[in-house]
Structure formats: structure tokens, C-alpha cells
Short mmCIF file of N, CA and C in Angstrom, two decimals:
data_model
loop_
_atom_site.label_atom_id
_atom_site.label_comp_id
_atom_site.label_asym_id
_atom_site.label_seq_id
_atom_site.Cartn_x
_atom_site.Cartn_y
_atom_site.Cartn_z
N MET A 1070 0.80 -1.18 -0.01
CA MET A 1070 0.03 0.03 -0.03
C MET A 1070 0.91 1.23 0.03
N PRO A 1071 1.59 1.47 -1.10
CA PRO A 1071 2.48 2.66 -1.13
C PRO A 1071 1.65 3.94 -1.19
N THR A 1072 2.26 4.95 -0.54
CA THR A 1072 1.63 6.26 -0.58
C THR A 1072 2.62 7.25 -1.17
N SER A 1073 2.24 8.52 -1.29
CA SER A 1073 3.17 9.49 -1.81
C SER A 1073 4.26 9.85 -0.83
N LEU A 1074 4.12 9.37 0.33
CA LEU A 1074 5.17 9.60 1.38
C LEU A 1074 6.36 8.57 1.25
N THR A 1075 6.10 7.44 0.65
CA THR A 1075 7.09 6.35 0.61
C THR A 1075 8.39 6.79 -0.06
N PRO A 1076 8.42 7.49 -1.20
CA PRO A 1076 9.71 7.86 -1.76
C PRO A 1076 10.49 8.79 -0.87
N HIS A 1077 9.79 9.65 -0.11
CA HIS A 1077 10.52 10.55 0.79
C HIS A 1077 11.14 9.79 1.94
N LEU A 1078 10.45 8.73 2.42
CA LEU A 1078 10.99 7.90 3.48
C LEU A 1078 12.17 7.15 3.05
N PHE A 1079 12.14 6.65 1.79
CA PHE A 1079 13.34 5.91 1.25
C PHE A 1079 14.52 6.86 1.12
N ASN A 1080 14.29 8.11 0.64
CA ASN A 1080 15.41 9.08 0.57
C ASN A 1080 15.93 9.43 1.92
N LEU A 1081 15.09 9.52 2.90
CA LEU A 1081 15.54 9.83 4.24
C LEU A 1081 16.37 8.69 4.82
N ALA A 1082 15.95 7.44 4.55
CA ALA A 1082 16.71 6.31 5.02
C ALA A 1082 18.09 6.19 4.36
N PHE A 1083 18.26 6.59 3.11
CA PHE A 1083 19.49 6.46 2.41
C PHE A 1083 20.43 7.65 2.68
N ASP A 1084 19.87 8.85 2.75
CA ASP A 1084 20.64 10.03 2.88
C ASP A 1084 19.93 10.97 3.90
N PRO A 1085 20.25 10.84 5.20
CA PRO A 1085 19.58 11.70 6.18
C PRO A 1085 20.04 13.15 6.13
N GLY A 1086 21.12 13.44 5.47
CA GLY A 1086 21.59 14.86 5.35
C GLY A 1086 22.20 15.38 6.64
N ILE A 1087 22.79 14.52 7.43
CA ILE A 1087 23.35 14.97 8.67
C ILE A 1087 24.87 15.00 8.57
N SER A 1088 25.50 16.14 8.93
CA SER A 1088 26.94 16.25 8.98
C SER A 1088 27.32 17.03 10.20
N PRO A 1089 28.55 16.78 10.72
CA PRO A 1089 29.01 17.46 11.95
C PRO A 1089 29.20 18.95 11.68
N GLN A 1090 28.75 19.79 12.61
CA GLN A 1090 28.94 21.23 12.54
C GLN A 1090 29.30 21.74 13.89
N GLY A 1091 30.12 22.73 13.99
CA GLY A 1091 30.44 23.39 15.21
C GLY A 1091 29.51 24.47 15.55
N GLY A 1092 29.30 24.72 16.80
CA GLY A 1092 28.44 25.87 17.21
C GLY A 1092 26.95 25.58 17.35
N GLY A 1093 26.61 24.30 17.19
CA GLY A 1093 25.18 23.96 17.25
C GLY A 1093 24.64 23.86 18.68
N LEU A 1094 25.49 23.53 19.62
CA LEU A 1094 25.03 23.32 20.96
C LEU A 1094 25.82 24.26 21.92
N PRO A 1095 25.12 24.68 22.96
CA PRO A 1095 25.85 25.54 23.90
C PRO A 1095 26.80 24.71 24.71
N GLY A 1096 27.91 25.31 25.08
CA GLY A 1096 28.92 24.56 25.83
C GLY A 1096 29.90 23.75 25.05
N LEU A 1097 29.89 23.89 23.69
CA LEU A 1097 30.84 23.23 22.89
C LEU A 1097 32.30 23.62 23.14
N SER A 1098 32.51 24.90 23.41
CA SER A 1098 33.81 25.36 23.69
C SER A 1098 34.31 24.83 25.07
N VAL A 1099 33.33 24.70 25.98
CA VAL A 1099 33.78 24.15 27.27
C VAL A 1099 34.12 22.68 27.16
N LEU A 1100 33.40 21.95 26.32
CA LEU A 1100 33.67 20.52 26.09
C LEU A 1100 35.02 20.34 25.44
N LYS A 1101 35.33 21.24 24.47
CA LYS A 1101 36.64 21.14 23.79
C LYS A 1101 37.75 21.41 24.80
N ASN A 1102 37.56 22.38 25.69
CA ASN A 1102 38.59 22.68 26.70
C ASN A 1102 38.78 21.52 27.68
N VAL A 1103 37.63 20.86 28.05
CA VAL A 1103 37.76 19.67 28.88
C VAL A 1103 38.56 18.52 28.25
N VAL A 1104 38.24 18.27 26.97
CA VAL A 1104 38.92 17.21 26.25
C VAL A 1104 40.39 17.58 26.07
N ASN A 1105 40.68 18.84 25.74
CA ASN A 1105 42.12 19.25 25.62
C ASN A 1105 42.82 19.07 26.98
N SER A 1106 42.14 19.34 28.04
CA SER A 1106 42.80 19.25 29.41
C SER A 1106 43.05 17.80 29.73
N ILE A 1107 42.09 16.97 29.33
CA ILE A 1107 42.28 15.50 29.56
C ILE A 1107 43.43 14.95 28.76
N ASN A 1108 43.57 15.43 27.50
CA ASN A 1108 44.68 14.99 26.68
C ASN A 1108 46.00 15.49 27.29
N MET A 1109 46.11 16.70 27.73
CA MET A 1109 47.27 17.24 28.38
C MET A 1109 47.60 16.44 29.66
N PHE A 1110 46.64 16.13 30.39
CA PHE A 1110 46.81 15.33 31.67
C PHE A 1110 47.38 13.98 31.30
N GLY A 1111 46.84 13.35 30.25
CA GLY A 1111 47.39 12.06 29.76
C GLY A 1111 48.81 12.17 29.36
N LEU A 1112 49.16 13.23 28.60
CA LEU A 1112 50.54 13.41 28.21
C LEU A 1112 51.50 13.56 29.37
N ILE A 1113 51.04 14.34 30.34
CA ILE A 1113 51.91 14.51 31.50
C ILE A 1113 52.09 13.21 32.28
N ALA A 1114 51.00 12.47 32.37
CA ALA A 1114 51.09 11.09 33.06
C ALA A 1114 52.05 10.21 32.27
N VAL A 1115 52.03 10.26 30.91
CA VAL A 1115 52.90 9.44 30.09
C VAL A 1115 54.34 9.80 30.30
N VAL A 1116 54.58 11.11 30.45
CA VAL A 1116 55.99 11.53 30.76
C VAL A 1116 56.47 10.91 32.05
N GLY A 1117 55.65 11.00 33.05
CA GLY A 1117 55.98 10.40 34.35
C GLY A 1117 56.18 8.87 34.28
N ALA A 1118 55.31 8.26 33.50
CA ALA A 1118 55.39 6.71 33.35
C ALA A 1118 56.64 6.39 32.64
N LEU A 1119 57.04 7.22 31.59
CA LEU A 1119 58.24 6.95 30.83
C LEU A 1119 59.50 7.14 31.71
N ALA A 1120 59.42 8.18 32.55
CA ALA A 1120 60.59 8.43 33.45
C ALA A 1120 60.75 7.27 34.44
N VAL A 1121 59.68 6.83 35.02
CA VAL A 1121 59.75 5.72 35.96
C VAL A 1121 60.19 4.43 35.24
N SER A 1122 59.67 4.20 34.07
CA SER A 1122 60.04 2.96 33.32
C SER A 1122 61.53 2.94 32.99
N LEU A 1123 61.99 4.10 32.55
CA LEU A 1123 63.40 4.20 32.23
C LEU A 1123 64.28 4.02 33.40
N GLY A 1124 63.81 4.56 34.60
CA GLY A 1124 64.59 4.37 35.84
C GLY A 1124 64.60 2.89 36.24
N VAL A 1125 63.48 2.14 36.13
CA VAL A 1125 63.42 0.79 36.42
C VAL A 1125 64.31 -0.01 35.50
N TRP A 1126 64.29 0.36 34.24
CA TRP A 1126 65.13 -0.31 33.25
C TRP A 1126 66.63 -0.16 33.65
N ALA A 1127 67.01 1.06 33.92
CA ALA A 1127 68.45 1.30 34.31
C ALA A 1127 68.76 0.58 35.62
N TRP A 1128 67.91 0.64 36.58
CA TRP A 1128 68.13 0.00 37.86
C TRP A 1128 68.28 -1.52 37.69
N GLY A 1129 67.40 -2.09 36.91
CA GLY A 1129 67.40 -3.55 36.64
C GLY A 1129 68.67 -3.90 35.91
N HIS A 1130 69.12 -3.05 34.96
CA HIS A 1130 70.33 -3.38 34.25
C HIS A 1130 71.60 -3.36 35.17
N HIS A 1131 71.67 -2.31 36.01
CA HIS A 1131 72.90 -2.17 36.79
C HIS A 1131 72.86 -3.10 38.00
N THR A 1132 71.76 -3.62 38.47
CA THR A 1132 71.73 -4.56 39.60
C THR A 1132 71.65 -5.99 39.18
N GLY A 1133 71.54 -6.26 37.88
CA GLY A 1133 71.46 -7.61 37.37
C GLY A 1133 70.02 -8.18 37.57
N GLY A 1134 69.01 -7.34 37.80
CA GLY A 1134 67.69 -7.78 37.97
C GLY A 1134 67.04 -7.87 36.56
N HIS A 1135 67.08 -9.06 35.98
CA HIS A 1135 66.58 -9.15 34.61
C HIS A 1135 65.07 -8.93 34.48
N GLN A 1136 64.33 -9.39 35.53
CA GLN A 1136 62.92 -9.17 35.51
C GLN A 1136 62.59 -7.62 35.56
N ALA A 1137 63.33 -6.91 36.37
CA ALA A 1137 63.04 -5.40 36.45
C ALA A 1137 63.48 -4.78 35.13
N GLU A 1138 64.57 -5.25 34.62
CA GLU A 1138 65.01 -4.64 33.32
C GLU A 1138 63.98 -4.89 32.24
N ALA A 1139 63.42 -6.09 32.16
CA ALA A 1139 62.45 -6.41 31.15
C ALA A 1139 61.17 -5.57 31.41
N ASN A 1140 60.75 -5.44 32.61
CA ASN A 1140 59.59 -4.62 32.96
C ASN A 1140 59.81 -3.18 32.60
N GLY A 1141 60.96 -2.70 32.84
CA GLY A 1141 61.30 -1.27 32.49
C GLY A 1141 61.20 -1.12 30.93
N LYS A 1142 61.71 -2.04 30.24
CA LYS A 1142 61.67 -1.93 28.75
C LYS A 1142 60.21 -1.99 28.28
N LYS A 1143 59.40 -2.87 28.85
CA LYS A 1143 57.97 -2.93 28.44
C LYS A 1143 57.29 -1.62 28.80
N GLY A 1144 57.57 -1.12 29.99
CA GLY A 1144 56.92 0.16 30.40
C GLY A 1144 57.29 1.32 29.49
N ALA A 1145 58.56 1.31 29.05
CA ALA A 1145 58.99 2.42 28.20
C ALA A 1145 58.36 2.31 26.77
N VAL A 1146 58.21 1.05 26.26
CA VAL A 1146 57.48 0.90 24.99
C VAL A 1146 55.98 1.27 25.07
N VAL A 1147 55.39 0.83 26.22
CA VAL A 1147 53.94 1.17 26.43
C VAL A 1147 53.78 2.70 26.57
N ALA A 1148 54.69 3.34 27.28
CA ALA A 1148 54.60 4.80 27.45
C ALA A 1148 54.84 5.49 26.08
N ALA A 1149 55.71 5.03 25.32
CA ALA A 1149 55.92 5.65 23.96
C ALA A 1149 54.69 5.45 23.08
N GLY A 1150 54.13 4.23 23.14
CA GLY A 1150 52.90 3.96 22.39
C GLY A 1150 51.77 4.86 22.88
N ALA A 1151 51.64 5.09 24.12
CA ALA A 1151 50.56 5.93 24.69
C ALA A 1151 50.80 7.37 24.27
N ALA A 1152 51.99 7.81 24.23
CA ALA A 1152 52.31 9.17 23.80
C ALA A 1152 51.96 9.33 22.32
N LEU A 1153 52.26 8.31 21.56
CA LEU A 1153 51.94 8.33 20.12
C LEU A 1153 50.40 8.36 19.94
N GLY A 1154 49.69 7.57 20.67
CA GLY A 1154 48.25 7.56 20.54
C GLY A 1154 47.61 8.84 21.02
N LEU A 1155 48.06 9.38 22.10
CA LEU A 1155 47.50 10.68 22.58
C LEU A 1155 47.86 11.81 21.59
N GLY A 1156 49.05 11.79 21.08
CA GLY A 1156 49.42 12.88 20.21
C GLY A 1156 48.66 12.74 18.85
N ALA A 1157 48.44 11.55 18.45
CA ALA A 1157 47.82 11.34 17.08
C ALA A 1157 46.26 11.19 17.16
N ALA A 1158 45.67 11.25 18.41
CA ALA A 1158 44.22 11.03 18.52
C ALA A 1158 43.35 11.96 17.64
N ASN A 1159 43.70 13.26 17.59
CA ASN A 1159 42.91 14.13 16.74
C ASN A 1159 43.00 13.78 15.30
N GLY A 1160 44.20 13.44 14.86
CA GLY A 1160 44.42 13.09 13.47
C GLY A 1160 43.79 11.78 13.10
N ILE A 1161 43.85 10.85 13.99
CA ILE A 1161 43.18 9.51 13.79
C ILE A 1161 41.69 9.64 13.61
N VAL A 1162 41.05 10.43 14.53
CA VAL A 1162 39.65 10.66 14.51
C VAL A 1162 39.25 11.42 13.23
N ALA A 1163 40.05 12.42 12.84
CA ALA A 1163 39.77 13.19 11.62
C ALA A 1163 39.86 12.30 10.38
N PHE A 1164 40.90 11.43 10.36
CA PHE A 1164 41.09 10.55 9.23
C PHE A 1164 39.87 9.61 9.04
N PHE A 1165 39.54 8.92 10.18
CA PHE A 1165 38.40 8.00 10.02
C PHE A 1165 37.07 8.71 9.79
N SER A 1166 36.94 9.88 10.33
CA SER A 1166 35.73 10.67 10.05
C SER A 1166 35.62 11.02 8.59
N ALA A 1167 36.72 11.45 7.97
CA ALA A 1167 36.71 11.73 6.55
C ALA A 1167 36.47 10.50 5.79
N LEU A 1168 37.05 9.41 6.21
CA LEU A 1168 36.91 8.13 5.51
C LEU A 1168 35.44 7.70 5.57
N GLY A 1169 34.82 7.89 6.72
CA GLY A 1169 33.42 7.50 6.95
C GLY A 1169 32.44 8.37 6.16
N SER A 1170 32.87 9.62 6.00
CA SER A 1170 31.97 10.51 5.22
C SER A 1170 31.93 10.16 3.74
N GLN A 1171 32.85 9.39 3.27
CA GLN A 1171 32.93 8.96 1.88
C GLN A 1171 31.98 7.78 1.57
N VAL A 1172 31.54 7.12 2.62
CA VAL A 1172 30.63 6.01 2.46
C VAL A 1172 29.27 6.42 2.04
N HIS A 1173 28.75 5.91 0.95
CA HIS A 1173 27.43 6.26 0.48
C HIS A 1173 26.58 5.02 0.39
#
């Protein structure tokens, strides 16, 4: 029982016409500041984790503690990966957002 509304519903289902825009909601600048602060907090925490991991690595190496040395190496690699992820988060999201906008 098709009606004259059916083609419009199909068009809406295939292309809702929604795209991200800034300035649509109040408090967007506050949210951006909060996320930027969380990212900065994460980077500062990673610097501390890297310093501790490098210290454990050096301590394990000089005392012959192979387990501590291995844990220090793992911590340094994880901290470096976390710094890479935090620094690239905006670019990764922008890349996949642009990639997703190409899907039709």
C-alpha cells in the first residue's frame, strides 16, 4: 500500500543529510577545553610513566635484575605507544571521520 510519502521515507533512510557542525550546541567550547585538558593530563602522566620505566630499566640493568630490566623496557615501550596515541588522537579521528563521510 504505497503512498506519496514512501519515496521521501526511502530518501531519508539512504541520505539523512546529517553532517558534523560546530556551534550547534551551547557549551561546545567548554567541552573542547575539557577534552584538551584530559589530553594534556594524559601526556603529563605518560612523561611520568616513561621516566619511571626508564629508571626501572636502568636499575634492573645495573643490579642484574633481569625481571626489572624487562619490565622497564616494556613500560618504556607502552609509554611511547601511549604518547603516540595521545598525540595522534585528533588526526586519527579526523582521518576515520573523513573516510566514513565517503561511504554512500
